[in-house]
mmCIF file of C-alpha atoms in Angstrom:
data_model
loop_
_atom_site.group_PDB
_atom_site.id
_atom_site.type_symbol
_atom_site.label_atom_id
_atom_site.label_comp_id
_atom_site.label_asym_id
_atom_site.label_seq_id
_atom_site.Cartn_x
_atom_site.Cartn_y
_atom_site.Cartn_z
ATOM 1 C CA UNK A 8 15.822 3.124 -8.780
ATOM 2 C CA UNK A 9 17.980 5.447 -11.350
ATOM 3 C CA UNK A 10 14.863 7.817 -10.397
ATOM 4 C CA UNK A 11 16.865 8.542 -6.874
ATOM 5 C CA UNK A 12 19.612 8.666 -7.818
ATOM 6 C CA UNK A 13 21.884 10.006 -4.557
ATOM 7 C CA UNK A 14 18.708 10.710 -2.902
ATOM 8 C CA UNK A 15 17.176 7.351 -1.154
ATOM 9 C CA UNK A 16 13.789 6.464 -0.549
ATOM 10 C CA UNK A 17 14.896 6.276 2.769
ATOM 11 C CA UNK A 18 16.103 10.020 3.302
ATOM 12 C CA UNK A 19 13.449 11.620 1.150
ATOM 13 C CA UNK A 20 11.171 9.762 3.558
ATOM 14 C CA UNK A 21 12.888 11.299 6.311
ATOM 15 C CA UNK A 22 12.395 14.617 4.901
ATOM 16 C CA UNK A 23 9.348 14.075 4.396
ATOM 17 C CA UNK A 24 7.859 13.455 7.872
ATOM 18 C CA UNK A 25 10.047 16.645 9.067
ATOM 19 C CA UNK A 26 8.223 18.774 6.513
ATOM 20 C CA UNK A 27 4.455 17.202 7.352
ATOM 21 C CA UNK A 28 5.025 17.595 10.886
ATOM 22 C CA UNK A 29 4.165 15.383 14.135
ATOM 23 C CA UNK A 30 0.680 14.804 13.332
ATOM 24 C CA UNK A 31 1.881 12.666 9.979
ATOM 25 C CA UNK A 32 5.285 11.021 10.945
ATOM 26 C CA UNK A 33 3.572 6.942 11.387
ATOM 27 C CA UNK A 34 2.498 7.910 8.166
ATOM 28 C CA UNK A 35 5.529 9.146 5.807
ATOM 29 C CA UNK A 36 7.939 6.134 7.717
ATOM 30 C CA UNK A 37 9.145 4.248 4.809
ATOM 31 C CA UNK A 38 10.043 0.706 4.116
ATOM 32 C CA UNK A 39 10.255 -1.962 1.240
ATOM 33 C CA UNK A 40 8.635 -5.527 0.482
ATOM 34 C CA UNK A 41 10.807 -7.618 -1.061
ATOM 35 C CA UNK A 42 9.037 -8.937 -4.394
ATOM 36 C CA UNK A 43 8.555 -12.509 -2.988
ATOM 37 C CA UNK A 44 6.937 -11.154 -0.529
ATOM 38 C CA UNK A 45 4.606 -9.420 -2.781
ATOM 39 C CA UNK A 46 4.513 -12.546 -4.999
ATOM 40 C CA UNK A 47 3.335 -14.430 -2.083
ATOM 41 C CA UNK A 48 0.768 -12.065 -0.961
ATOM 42 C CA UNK A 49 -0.684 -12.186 -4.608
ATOM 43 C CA UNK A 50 -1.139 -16.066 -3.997
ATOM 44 C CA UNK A 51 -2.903 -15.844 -0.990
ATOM 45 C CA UNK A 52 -5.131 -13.296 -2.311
ATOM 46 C CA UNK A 53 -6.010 -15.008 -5.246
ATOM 47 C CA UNK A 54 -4.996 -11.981 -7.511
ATOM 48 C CA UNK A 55 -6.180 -12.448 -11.118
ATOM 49 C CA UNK A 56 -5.207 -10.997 -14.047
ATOM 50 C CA UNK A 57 -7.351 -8.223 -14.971
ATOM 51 C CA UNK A 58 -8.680 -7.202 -11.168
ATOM 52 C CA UNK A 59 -7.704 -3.707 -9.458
ATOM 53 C CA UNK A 60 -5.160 -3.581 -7.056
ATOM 54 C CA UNK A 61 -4.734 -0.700 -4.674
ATOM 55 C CA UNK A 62 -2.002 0.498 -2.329
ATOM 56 C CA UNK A 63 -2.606 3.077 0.547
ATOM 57 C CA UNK A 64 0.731 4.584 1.764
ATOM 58 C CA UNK A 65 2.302 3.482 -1.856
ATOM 59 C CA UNK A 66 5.989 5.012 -1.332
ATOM 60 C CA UNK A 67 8.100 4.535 -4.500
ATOM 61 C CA UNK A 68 5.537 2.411 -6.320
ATOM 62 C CA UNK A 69 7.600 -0.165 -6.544
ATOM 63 C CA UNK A 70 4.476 -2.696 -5.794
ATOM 64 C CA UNK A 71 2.260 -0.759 -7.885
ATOM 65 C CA UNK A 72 4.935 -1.938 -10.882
ATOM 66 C CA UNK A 73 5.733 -4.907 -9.571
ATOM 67 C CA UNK A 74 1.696 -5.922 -9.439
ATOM 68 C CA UNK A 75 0.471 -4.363 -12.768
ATOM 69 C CA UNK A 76 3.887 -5.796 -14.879
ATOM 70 C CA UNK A 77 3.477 -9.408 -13.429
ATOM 71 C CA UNK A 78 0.096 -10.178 -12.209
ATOM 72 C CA UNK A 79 -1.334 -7.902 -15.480
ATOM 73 C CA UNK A 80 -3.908 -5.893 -13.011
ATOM 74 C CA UNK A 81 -4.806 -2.231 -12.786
ATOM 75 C CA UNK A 82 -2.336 -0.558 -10.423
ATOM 76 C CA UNK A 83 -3.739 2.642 -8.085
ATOM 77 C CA UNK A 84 -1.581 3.788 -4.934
ATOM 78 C CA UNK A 85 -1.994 6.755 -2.398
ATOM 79 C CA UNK A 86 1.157 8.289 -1.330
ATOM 80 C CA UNK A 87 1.838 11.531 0.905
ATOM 81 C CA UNK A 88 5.314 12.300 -0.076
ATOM 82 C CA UNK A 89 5.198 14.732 -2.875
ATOM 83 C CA UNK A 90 8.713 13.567 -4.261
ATOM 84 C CA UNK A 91 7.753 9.441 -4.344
ATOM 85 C CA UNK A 92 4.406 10.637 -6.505
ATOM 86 C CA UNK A 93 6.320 13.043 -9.144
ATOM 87 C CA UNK A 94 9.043 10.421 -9.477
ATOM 88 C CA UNK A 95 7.039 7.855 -10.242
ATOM 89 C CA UNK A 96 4.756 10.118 -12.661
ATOM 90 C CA UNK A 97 7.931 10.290 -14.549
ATOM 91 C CA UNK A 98 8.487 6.837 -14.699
ATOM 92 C CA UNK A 99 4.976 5.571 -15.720
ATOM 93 C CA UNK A 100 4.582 8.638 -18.099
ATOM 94 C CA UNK A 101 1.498 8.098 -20.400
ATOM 95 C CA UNK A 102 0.932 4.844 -19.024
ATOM 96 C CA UNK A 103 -2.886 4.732 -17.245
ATOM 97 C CA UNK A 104 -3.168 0.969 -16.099
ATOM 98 C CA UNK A 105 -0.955 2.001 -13.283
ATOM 99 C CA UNK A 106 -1.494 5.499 -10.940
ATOM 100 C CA UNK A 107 -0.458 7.102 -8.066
ATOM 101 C CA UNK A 108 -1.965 10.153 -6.166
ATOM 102 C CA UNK A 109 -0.608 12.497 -3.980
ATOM 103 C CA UNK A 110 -3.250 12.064 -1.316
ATOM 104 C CA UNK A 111 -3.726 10.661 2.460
ATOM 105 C CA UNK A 112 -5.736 7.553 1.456
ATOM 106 C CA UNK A 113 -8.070 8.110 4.565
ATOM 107 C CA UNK A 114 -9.397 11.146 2.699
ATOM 108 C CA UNK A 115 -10.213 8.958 -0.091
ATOM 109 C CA UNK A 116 -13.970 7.448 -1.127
ATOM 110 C CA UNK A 117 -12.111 3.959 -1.415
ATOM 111 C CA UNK A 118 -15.469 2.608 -2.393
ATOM 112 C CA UNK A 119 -15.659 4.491 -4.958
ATOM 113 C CA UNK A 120 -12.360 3.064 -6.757
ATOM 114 C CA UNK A 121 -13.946 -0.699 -7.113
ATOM 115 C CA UNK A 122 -10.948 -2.235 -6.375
ATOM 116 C CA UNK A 123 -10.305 -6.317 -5.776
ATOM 117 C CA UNK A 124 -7.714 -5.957 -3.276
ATOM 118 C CA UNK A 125 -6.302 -3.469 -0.676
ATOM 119 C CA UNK A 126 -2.986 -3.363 0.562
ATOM 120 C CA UNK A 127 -1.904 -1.650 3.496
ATOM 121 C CA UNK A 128 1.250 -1.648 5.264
ATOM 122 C CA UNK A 129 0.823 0.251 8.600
ATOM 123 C CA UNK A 130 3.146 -1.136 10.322
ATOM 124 C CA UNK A 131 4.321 2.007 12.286
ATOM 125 C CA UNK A 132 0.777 3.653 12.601
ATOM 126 C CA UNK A 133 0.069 4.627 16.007
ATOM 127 C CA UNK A 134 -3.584 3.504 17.799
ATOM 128 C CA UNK A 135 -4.954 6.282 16.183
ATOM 129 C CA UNK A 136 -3.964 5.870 12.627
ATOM 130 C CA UNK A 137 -4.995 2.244 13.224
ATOM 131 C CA UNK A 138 -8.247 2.615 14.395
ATOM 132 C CA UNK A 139 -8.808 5.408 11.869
ATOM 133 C CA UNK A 140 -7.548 2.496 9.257
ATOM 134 C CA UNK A 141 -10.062 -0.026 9.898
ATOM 135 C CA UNK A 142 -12.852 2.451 10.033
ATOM 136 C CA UNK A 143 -11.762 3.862 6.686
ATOM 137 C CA UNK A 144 -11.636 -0.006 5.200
ATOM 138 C CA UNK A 145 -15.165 -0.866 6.539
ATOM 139 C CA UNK A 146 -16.584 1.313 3.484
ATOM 140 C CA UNK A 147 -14.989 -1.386 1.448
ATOM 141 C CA UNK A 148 -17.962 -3.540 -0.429
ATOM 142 C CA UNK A 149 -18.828 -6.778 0.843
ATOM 143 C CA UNK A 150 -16.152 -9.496 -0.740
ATOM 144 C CA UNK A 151 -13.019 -7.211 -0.949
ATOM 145 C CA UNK A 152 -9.693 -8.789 -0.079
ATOM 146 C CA UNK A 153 -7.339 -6.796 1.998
ATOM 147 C CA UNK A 154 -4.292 -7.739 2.797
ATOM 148 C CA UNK A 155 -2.679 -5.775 6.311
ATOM 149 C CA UNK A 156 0.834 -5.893 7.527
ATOM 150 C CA UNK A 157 1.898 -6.350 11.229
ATOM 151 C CA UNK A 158 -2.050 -6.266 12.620
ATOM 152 C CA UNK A 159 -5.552 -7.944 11.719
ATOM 153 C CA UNK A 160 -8.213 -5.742 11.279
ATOM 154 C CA UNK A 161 -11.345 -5.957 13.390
ATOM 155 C CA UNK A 162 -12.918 -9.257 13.109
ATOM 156 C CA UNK A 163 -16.528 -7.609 13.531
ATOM 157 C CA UNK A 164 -15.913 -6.609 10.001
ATOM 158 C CA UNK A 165 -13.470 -8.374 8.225
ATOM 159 C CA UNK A 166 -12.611 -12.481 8.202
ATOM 160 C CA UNK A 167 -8.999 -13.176 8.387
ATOM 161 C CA UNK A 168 -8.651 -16.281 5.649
ATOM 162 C CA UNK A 169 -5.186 -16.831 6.127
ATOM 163 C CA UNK A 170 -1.823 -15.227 8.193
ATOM 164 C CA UNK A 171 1.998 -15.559 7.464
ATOM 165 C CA UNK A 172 5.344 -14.455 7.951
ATOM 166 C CA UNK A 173 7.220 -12.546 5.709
ATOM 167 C CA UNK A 174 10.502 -10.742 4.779
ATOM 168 C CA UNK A 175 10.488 -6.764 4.508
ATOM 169 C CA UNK A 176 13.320 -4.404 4.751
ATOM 170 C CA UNK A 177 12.966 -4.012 8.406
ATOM 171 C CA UNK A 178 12.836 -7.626 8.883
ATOM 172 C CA UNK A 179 10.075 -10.120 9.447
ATOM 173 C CA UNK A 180 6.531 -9.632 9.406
ATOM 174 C CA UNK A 181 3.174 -11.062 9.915
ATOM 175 C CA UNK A 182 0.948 -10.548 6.643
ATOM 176 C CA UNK A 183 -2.817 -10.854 7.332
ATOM 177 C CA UNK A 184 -5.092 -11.664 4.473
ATOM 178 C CA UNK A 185 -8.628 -10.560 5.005
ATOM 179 C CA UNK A 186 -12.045 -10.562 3.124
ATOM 180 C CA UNK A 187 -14.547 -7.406 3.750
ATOM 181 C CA UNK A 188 -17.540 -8.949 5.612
#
């Protein structure tokens, strides 16, 4: 958190979705999950040392940390706001088990980056965003575990295992835990 210093996540966020425009602001709103949150989510995943974990809409990279120092797993994250990805460059510096890229995730070939377990937070995307989510995550390979905040993805294509609530910054939410059909 020194990274911020008297700038927040919160305002930079902010600043953020006035720069991007309209078309982008359910997808720069930012937020936090508290690590027993993410220490529960890693339990009902399975998460094993040694698998890939990736974030879409990463913020900070707080998670990304929090997931590669504890549960010993390659870390990757996709995050639009240019200041979150340079500030956590500068943090990780050198260090290659755990990555963040300044990209829109639904640009992304997310087959392509063979990871174990997705984790998205959309929480504010509109019906549009959401939609656009679940088509993105169908090109996931058979077996994948995703894990979705606030919605379930569409059971044509995905089997919810489990459900809970949870604590985040904004308050409580539902965490859906899902395996790519």
């Amino acid at each position: 958190m020194r990274a911020y210093g008297l700038q927040n996540p919160f305002r930079l966020s902010a600043q953020a979705t006035r720069q991007l425009g309209p078309e982008h602001s359910d997808l720069t709103v930012y937020g936090e999950t508290p690590w027993i949150t993410l220490a529960r989510m890693a339990t009902a995943v399975q998460l094993r040392s040694g698998e890939h974990f990736v974030e879409l809409g990463a913020g900070t990279g707080r998670n990304l940390l929090w997931m590669w120092h504890y549960k010993r797993v390659k870390a990757t994250g996709f995050e639009l706001i240019p200041a979150f990805v340079e500030r956590f460059r500068e943090v990780i510096a050198g260090e290659t088990s755990v990555v963040m890229h300044p990209h829109n995730w639904f640009d992304v070939d997310l087959k392509a980056l063979q990871g174990d377990v997705f984790l998205l937070v959309g929480t504010c995307y509109d019906d549009a965003h959401r939609a656009q989510a679940n088509t993105c995550l169908q090109q996931l390979p058979v077996g994948t575990r995703i894990i979705t905040v606030s919605y379930a993805l569409s059971a044509r294509h995905f089997l919810l295992t489990s459900s809970f609530e949870a604590a985040f910054s904004w308050g409580k939410g539902t965490v859906f835990v899902h395996t790519r059909l």
